[in-house]
Coordinates of C-alpha atoms and ligand atoms in Angstrom, one line a residue:
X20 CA 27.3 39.1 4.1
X21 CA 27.1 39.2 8.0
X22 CA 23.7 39.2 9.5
X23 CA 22.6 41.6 12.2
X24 CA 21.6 39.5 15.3
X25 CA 18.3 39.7 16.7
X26 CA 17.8 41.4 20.3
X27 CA 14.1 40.9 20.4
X28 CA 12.7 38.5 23.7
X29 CA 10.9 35.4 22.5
X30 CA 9.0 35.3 25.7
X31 CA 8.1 39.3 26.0
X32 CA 4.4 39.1 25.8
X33 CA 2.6 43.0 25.2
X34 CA 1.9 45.3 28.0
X35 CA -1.6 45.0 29.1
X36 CA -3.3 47.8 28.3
X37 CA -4.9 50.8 30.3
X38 CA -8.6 49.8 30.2
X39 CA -7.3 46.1 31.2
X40 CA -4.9 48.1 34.2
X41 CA -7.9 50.5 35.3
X42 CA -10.7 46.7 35.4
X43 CA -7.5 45.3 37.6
X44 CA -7.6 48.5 40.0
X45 CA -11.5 48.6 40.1
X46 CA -11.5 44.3 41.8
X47 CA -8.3 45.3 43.9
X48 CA -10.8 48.4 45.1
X49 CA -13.0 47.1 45.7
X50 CA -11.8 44.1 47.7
X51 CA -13.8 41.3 46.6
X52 CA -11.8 38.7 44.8
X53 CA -13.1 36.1 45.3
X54 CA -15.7 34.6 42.7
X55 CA -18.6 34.2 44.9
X56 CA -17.9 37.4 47.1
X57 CA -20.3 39.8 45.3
X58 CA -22.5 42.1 47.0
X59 CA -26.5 41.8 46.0
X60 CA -27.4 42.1 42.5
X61 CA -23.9 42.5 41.2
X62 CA -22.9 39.8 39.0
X63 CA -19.2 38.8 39.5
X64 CA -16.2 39.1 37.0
X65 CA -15.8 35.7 37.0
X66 CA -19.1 34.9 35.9
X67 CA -19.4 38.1 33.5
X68 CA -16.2 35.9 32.1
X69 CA -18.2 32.7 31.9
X70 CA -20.8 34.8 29.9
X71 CA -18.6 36.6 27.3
X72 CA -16.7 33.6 26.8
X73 CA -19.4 31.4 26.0
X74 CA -21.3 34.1 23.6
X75 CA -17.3 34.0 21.8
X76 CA -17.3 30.2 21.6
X77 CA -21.1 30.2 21.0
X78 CA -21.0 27.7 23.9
X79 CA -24.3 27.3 26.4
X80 CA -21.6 26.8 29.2
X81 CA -18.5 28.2 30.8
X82 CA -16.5 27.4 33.6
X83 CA -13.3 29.8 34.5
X84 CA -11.2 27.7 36.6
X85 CA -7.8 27.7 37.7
X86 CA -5.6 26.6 34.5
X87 CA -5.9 24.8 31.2
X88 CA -4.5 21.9 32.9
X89 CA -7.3 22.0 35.7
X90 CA -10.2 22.4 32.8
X91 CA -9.1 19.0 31.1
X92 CA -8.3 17.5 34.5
X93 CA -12.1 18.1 35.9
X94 CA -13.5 17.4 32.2
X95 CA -12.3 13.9 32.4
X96 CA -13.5 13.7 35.8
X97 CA -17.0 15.2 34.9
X98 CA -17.0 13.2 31.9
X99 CA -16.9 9.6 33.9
X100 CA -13.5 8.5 33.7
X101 CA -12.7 5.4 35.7
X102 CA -9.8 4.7 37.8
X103 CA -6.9 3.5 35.7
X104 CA -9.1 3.7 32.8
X105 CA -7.4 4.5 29.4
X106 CA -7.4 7.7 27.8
X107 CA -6.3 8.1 24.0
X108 CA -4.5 11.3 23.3
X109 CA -1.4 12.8 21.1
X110 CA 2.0 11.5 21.1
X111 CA 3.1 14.7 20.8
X112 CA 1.8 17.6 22.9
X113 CA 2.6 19.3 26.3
X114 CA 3.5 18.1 29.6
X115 CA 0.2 19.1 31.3
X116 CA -2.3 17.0 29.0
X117 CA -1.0 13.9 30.1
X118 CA -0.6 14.8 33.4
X119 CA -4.7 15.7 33.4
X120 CA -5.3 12.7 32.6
X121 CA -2.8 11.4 35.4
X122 CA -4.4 13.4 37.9
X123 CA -8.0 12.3 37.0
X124 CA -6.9 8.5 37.6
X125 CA -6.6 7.8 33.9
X126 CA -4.1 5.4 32.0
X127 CA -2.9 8.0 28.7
X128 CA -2.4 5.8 25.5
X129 CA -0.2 8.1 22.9
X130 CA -1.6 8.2 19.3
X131 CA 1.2 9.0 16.7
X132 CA 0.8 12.2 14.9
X133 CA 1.7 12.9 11.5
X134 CA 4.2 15.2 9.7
X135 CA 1.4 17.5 9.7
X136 CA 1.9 17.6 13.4
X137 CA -1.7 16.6 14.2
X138 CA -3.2 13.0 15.5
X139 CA -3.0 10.5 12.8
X140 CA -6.3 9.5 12.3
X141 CA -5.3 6.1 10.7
X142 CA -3.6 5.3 14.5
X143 CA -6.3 6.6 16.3
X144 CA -8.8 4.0 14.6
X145 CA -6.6 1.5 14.9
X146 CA -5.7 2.4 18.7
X147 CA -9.5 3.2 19.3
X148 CA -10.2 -0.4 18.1
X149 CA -7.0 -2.7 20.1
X150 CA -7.8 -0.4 23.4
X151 CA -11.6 0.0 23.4
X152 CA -10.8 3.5 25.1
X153 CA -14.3 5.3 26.0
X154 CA -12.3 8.8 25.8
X155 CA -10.0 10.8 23.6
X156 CA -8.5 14.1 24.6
X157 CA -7.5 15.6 21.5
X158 CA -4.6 18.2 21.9
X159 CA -4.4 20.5 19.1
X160 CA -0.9 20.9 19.9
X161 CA 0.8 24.2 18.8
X162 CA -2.5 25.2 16.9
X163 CA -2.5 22.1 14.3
X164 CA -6.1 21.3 13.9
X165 CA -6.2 17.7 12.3
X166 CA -9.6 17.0 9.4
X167 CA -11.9 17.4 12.0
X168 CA -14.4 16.0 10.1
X169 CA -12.8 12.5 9.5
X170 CA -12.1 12.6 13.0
X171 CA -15.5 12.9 14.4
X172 CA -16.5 9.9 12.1
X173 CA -13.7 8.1 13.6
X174 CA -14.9 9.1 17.5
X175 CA -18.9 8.4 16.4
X176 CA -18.0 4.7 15.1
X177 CA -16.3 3.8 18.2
X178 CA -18.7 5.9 20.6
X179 CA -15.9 7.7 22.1
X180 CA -16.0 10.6 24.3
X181 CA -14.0 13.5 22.9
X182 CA -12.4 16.6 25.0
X183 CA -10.6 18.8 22.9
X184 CA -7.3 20.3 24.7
X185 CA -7.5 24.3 22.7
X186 CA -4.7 26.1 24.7
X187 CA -3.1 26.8 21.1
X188 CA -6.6 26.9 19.1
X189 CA -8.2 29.4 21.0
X190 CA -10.1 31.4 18.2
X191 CA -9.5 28.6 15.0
X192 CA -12.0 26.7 13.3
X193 CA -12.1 23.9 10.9
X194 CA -14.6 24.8 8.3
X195 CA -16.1 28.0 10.4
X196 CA -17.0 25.6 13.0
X197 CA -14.8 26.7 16.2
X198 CA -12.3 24.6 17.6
X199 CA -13.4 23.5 21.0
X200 CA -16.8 22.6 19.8
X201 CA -16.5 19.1 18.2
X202 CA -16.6 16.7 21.1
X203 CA -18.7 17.2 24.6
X204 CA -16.0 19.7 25.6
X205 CA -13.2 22.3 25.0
X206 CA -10.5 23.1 27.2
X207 CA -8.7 26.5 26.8
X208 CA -5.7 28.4 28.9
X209 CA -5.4 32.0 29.7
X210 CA -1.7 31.2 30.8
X211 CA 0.6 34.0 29.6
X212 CA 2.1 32.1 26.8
X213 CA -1.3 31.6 25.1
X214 CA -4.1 33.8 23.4
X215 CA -5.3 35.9 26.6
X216 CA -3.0 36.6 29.1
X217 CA -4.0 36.4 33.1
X218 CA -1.0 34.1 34.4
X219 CA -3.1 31.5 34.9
X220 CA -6.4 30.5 34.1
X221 CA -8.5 27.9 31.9
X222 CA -11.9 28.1 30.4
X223 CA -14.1 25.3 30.1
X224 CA -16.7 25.1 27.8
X225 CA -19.7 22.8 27.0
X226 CA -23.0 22.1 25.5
X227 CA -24.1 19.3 27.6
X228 CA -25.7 20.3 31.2
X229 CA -25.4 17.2 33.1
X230 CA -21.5 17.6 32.2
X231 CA -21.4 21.1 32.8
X232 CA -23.1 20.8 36.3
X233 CA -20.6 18.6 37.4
X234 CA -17.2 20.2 36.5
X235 CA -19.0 23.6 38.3
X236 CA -19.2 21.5 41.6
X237 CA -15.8 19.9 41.1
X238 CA -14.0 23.1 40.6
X239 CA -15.1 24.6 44.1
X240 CA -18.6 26.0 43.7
X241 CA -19.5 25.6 47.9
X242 CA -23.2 25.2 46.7
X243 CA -22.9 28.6 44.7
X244 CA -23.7 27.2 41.8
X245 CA -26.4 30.2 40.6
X246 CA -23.6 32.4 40.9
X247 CA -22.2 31.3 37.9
X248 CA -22.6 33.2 34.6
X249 CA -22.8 30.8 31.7
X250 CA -24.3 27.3 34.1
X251 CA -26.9 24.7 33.8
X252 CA -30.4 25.8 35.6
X253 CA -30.4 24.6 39.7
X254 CA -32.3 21.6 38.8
X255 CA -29.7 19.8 36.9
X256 CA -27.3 20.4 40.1
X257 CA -29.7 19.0 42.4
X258 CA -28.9 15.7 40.5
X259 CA -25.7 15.5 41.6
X260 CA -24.6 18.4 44.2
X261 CA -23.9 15.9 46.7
X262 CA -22.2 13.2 44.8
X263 CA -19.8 15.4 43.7
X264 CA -16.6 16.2 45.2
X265 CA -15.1 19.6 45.5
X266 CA -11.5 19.8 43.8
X267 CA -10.8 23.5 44.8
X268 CA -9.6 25.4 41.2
X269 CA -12.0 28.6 41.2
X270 CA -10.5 31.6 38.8
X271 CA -11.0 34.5 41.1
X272 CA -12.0 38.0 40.2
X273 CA -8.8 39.9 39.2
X274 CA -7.8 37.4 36.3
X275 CA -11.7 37.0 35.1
X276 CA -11.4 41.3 35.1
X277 CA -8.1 41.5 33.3
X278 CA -9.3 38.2 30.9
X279 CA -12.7 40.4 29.3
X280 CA -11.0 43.2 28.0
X281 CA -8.4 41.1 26.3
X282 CA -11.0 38.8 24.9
X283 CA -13.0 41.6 23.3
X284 CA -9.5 42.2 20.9
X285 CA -8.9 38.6 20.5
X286 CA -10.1 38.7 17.4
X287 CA -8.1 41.8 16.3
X288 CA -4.4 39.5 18.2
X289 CA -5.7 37.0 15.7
X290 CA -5.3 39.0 12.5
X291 CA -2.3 40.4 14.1
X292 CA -0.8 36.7 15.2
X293 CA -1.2 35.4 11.7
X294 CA 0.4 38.5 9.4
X295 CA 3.5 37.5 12.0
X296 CA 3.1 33.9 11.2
X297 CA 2.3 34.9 7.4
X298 CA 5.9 36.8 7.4
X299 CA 8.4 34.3 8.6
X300 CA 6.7 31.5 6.5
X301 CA 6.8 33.5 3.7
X302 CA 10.6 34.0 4.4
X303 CA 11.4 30.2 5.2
X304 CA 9.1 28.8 2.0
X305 CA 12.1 29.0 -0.4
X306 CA 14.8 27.7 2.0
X307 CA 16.3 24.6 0.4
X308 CA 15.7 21.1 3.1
X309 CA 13.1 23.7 4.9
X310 CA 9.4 21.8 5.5
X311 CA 6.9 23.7 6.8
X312 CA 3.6 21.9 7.7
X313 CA 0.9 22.1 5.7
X314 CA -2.1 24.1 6.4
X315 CA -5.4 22.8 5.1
X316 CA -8.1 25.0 3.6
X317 CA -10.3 24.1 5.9
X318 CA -8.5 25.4 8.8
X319 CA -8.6 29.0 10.2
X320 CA -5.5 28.7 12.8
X321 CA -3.8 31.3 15.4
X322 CA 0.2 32.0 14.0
X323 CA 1.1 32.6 18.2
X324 CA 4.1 29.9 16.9
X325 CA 5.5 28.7 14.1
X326 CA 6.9 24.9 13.7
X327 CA 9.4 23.7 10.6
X328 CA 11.3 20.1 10.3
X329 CA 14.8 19.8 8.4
X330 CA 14.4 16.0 7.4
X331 CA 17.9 14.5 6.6
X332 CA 19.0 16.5 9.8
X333 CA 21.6 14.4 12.2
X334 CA 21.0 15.0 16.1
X335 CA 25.1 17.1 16.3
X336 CA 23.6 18.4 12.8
X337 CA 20.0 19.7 14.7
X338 CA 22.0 20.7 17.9
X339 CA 24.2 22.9 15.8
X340 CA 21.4 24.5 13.6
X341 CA 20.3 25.5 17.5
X342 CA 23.5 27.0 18.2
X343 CA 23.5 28.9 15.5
X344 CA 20.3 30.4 15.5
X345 CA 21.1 30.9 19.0
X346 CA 24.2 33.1 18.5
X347 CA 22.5 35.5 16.0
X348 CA 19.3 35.7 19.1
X349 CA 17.0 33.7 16.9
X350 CA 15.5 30.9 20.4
X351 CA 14.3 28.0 18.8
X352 CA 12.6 24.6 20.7
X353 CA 14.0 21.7 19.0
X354 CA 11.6 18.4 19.8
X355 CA 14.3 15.8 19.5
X356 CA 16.7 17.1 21.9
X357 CA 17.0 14.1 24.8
X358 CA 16.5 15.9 27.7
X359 CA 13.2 18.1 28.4
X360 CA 14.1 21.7 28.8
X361 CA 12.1 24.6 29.1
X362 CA 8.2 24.2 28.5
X363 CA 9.7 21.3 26.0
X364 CA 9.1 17.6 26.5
X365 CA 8.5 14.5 24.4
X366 CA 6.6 11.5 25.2
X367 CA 10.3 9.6 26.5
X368 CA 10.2 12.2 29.3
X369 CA 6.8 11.2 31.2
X370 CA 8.2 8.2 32.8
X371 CA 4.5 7.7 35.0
X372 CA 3.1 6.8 31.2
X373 CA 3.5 3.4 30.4
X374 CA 6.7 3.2 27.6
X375 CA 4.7 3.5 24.4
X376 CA 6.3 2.7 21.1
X377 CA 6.0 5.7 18.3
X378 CA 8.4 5.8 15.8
X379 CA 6.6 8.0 13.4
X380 CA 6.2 10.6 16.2
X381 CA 9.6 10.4 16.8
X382 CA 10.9 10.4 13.1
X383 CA 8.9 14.0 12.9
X384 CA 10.3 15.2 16.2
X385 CA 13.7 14.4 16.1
X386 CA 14.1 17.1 13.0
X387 CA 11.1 19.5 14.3
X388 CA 11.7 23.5 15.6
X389 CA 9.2 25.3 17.1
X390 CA 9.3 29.4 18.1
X391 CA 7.1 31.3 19.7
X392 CA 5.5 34.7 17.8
X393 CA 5.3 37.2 20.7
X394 CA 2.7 40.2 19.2
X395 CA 6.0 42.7 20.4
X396 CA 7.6 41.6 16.9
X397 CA 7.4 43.7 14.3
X398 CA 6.6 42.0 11.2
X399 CA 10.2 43.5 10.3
X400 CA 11.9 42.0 13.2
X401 CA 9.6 39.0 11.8
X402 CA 11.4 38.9 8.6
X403 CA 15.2 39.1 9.8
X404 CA 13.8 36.2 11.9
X405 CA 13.1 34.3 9.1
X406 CA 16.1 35.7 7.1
X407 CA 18.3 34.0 10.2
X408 CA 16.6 31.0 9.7
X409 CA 17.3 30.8 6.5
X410 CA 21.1 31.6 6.7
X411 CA 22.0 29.2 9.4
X412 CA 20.0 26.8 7.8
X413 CA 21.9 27.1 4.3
X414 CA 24.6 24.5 3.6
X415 CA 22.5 21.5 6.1
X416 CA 22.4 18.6 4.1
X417 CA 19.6 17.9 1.3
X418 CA 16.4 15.9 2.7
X419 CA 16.6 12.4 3.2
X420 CA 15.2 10.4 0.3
Ligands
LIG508 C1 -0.3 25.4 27.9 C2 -0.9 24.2 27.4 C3 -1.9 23.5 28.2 C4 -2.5 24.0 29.5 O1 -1.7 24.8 30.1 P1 -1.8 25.4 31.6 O2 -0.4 25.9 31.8 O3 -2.2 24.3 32.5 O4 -2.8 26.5 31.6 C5 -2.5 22.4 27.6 N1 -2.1 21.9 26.4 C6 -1.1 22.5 25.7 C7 -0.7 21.9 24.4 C8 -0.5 23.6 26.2 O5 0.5 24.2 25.5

């Protein structure tokens, strides 16, 4: 029986709203985009941003900065990080967490990940040990949270430093507690591929003042520190306002406007995001050679994509499974392809990182597909998704013993 193509966009992100359209209208109005251009008495959308995001992450501070990447960038530098000193983070994530730590001075050491798709705690102990590294930033890469308990243990008995990269947990938890909270910071991305939708932006968040103070000087504050809605009181500034540099990466006005409205239905996108993610994996369960990773109990997760491996797949067997799906309009990322393209890369592609040798890593990449779960689909567009996954995906060769 022929299958119907899809015609849905994998990259068609909902239209914004009208209350998010008329708080866009009311900054351009008014003329004052900039963070700290307020006039007296009237707290800035930035810092209103700060505020709400905080209460959300139940976080004492906020910073709304420029871009996820920025947030972990400054929260490295905030955090102490030495010139060319090492950094432990996932062997498998995006391009811009270990470029952060590149562009705060640090040395990135690549932990394997399992075929769970998070860190593998066994290598992180073992890494955390030969290395000595003060700092991990954890990337929770496509929304995988690893046992977040067992990891903390791991980060406690070597006194490290952890910075959790959340541009795919935005809104999950491990056992109620929310992702982002678990180490002395949580960096988040209001890039339009993520939960809330600005372009650009990042959101910092923290419990620690000292910390806090800091990344508010670095991103730009000119000394405006007060002007800041979710901060550290002026005292803990005055410890180190002038041994600070300024790294220009403000968020300005418009995005921190068009960012509250969308975080007030984050919640509701969740729900929304995971009956989407609940569809196609109920669609791709049964398919024969089909693995889809596991997700723990413990775990409340965001379906905004949905990865599956095909072990016992060649590379001309994974290129044309690709193809395939291609032709009938299904776009998926395949993490074993050689060359990056798109917003896909693998370790093997950041030639400024030391070579690093992670053959688990790339035994689950080489047979891994990711796609993205726009909120446009329908859950029935979700299900002929799945049921072209399935077809193209019928007749691949059994899994590898
Ligand atoms: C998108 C993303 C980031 C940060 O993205 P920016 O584009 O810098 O906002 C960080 N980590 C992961 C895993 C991402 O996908």
């Amino acid at each position: 029986m022929p299958l119907k193509p899809f015609t849905g966009s994998f990259t068609q992100q909902e239209a914004l709203g009208e209350d998010v359209i008329a708080a866009a209208i009311s900054v351009l109005t008014s003329g004052r985009l900039h963070r700290y251009n307020t006039v007296a008495g009237e707290p800035s959308k930035a810092s209103e941003l700060e505020q709400a995001y905080a209460a959300y992450q139940g976080a004492r501070y906020c910073l709304a900065c420029a871009s996820g990447g920025y947030a972990m960038a400054i929260a490295l530098r905030a955090a102490g990080l030495g010139q060319g000193e090492t950094v432990l983070t996932n062997g498998f994530t995006l391009a811009p967490v270990p470029g952060a730590i590149a562009s705060a001075g640090g040395k990135p050491v690549l932990v394997e990940i399992t075929a769970d798709l998070v860190i593998d705690l066994e290598d992180l102990d073992r890494k955390a040990r030969s290395t000595g590294a003060r700092f991990l930033l954890l990337s929770n890469m496509r929304g995988h949270l690893a046992d977040m308990d067992r990891l903390s243990d791991i980060i406690r008995r070597h006194s490290m430093i952890l910075i959790e990269d959340c541009a795919h947990t935005m809104g999950a938890a491990w056992n109620s507690r929310k992702s982002g909270s678990f180490g002395l910071a949580g960096c988040f991305s209001t890039q339009t591929y993520k939960h809330l939708n600005s372009g650009e932006g990042g959101l910092l968040t923290s419990d620690d003042p000292d910390f806090m103070a800091r990344a508010i000087v670095l991103s730009g504050s000119y000394m405006l520190y007060e002007r800041h809605g979710a901060a550290p009181p002026p005292e803990v500034f005055d410890r180190i306002r002038l041994e600070t540099p300024n790294m220009s990466g403000r968020m300005d006005n418009l995005r921190a406007a068009i960012l509250l409205p969308q975080l007030a239905r984050l919640e509701d996108s969740i729900a929304r995001w995971n009956e989407r993610y609940r569809t196609v994996e109920e669609g791709l369960k049964s398919v024969e050679g089909l693995v889809l990773p596991r997700r723990p109990e413990a775990e409340r997760y965001v379906g905004s994509s949905i990865q599956f491996r095909l072990p016992g797949l060649s590379r001309s067997g994974a290129d044309a499974f690709v193809a395939a799906c291609k032709a009938l309009g299904v776009e998926l990322k395949w993490f074993g392809a050689s060359d990056p393209v798109g917003f896909t890369s693998t370790h093997h592609s950041w030639r400024y990182v030391d070579p690093q040798v992670l053959p688990e890593t790339d035994h689950v990449l080489s047979t891994l597909f990711d796609m993205r779960l726009p909120l446009t689909f329908t859950l029935e567009e979700c299900r002929h998704i799945a049921s072209i996954i399935a077809h193209c995906a019928h007749g691949l060769p059994p899994p590898a013993a």
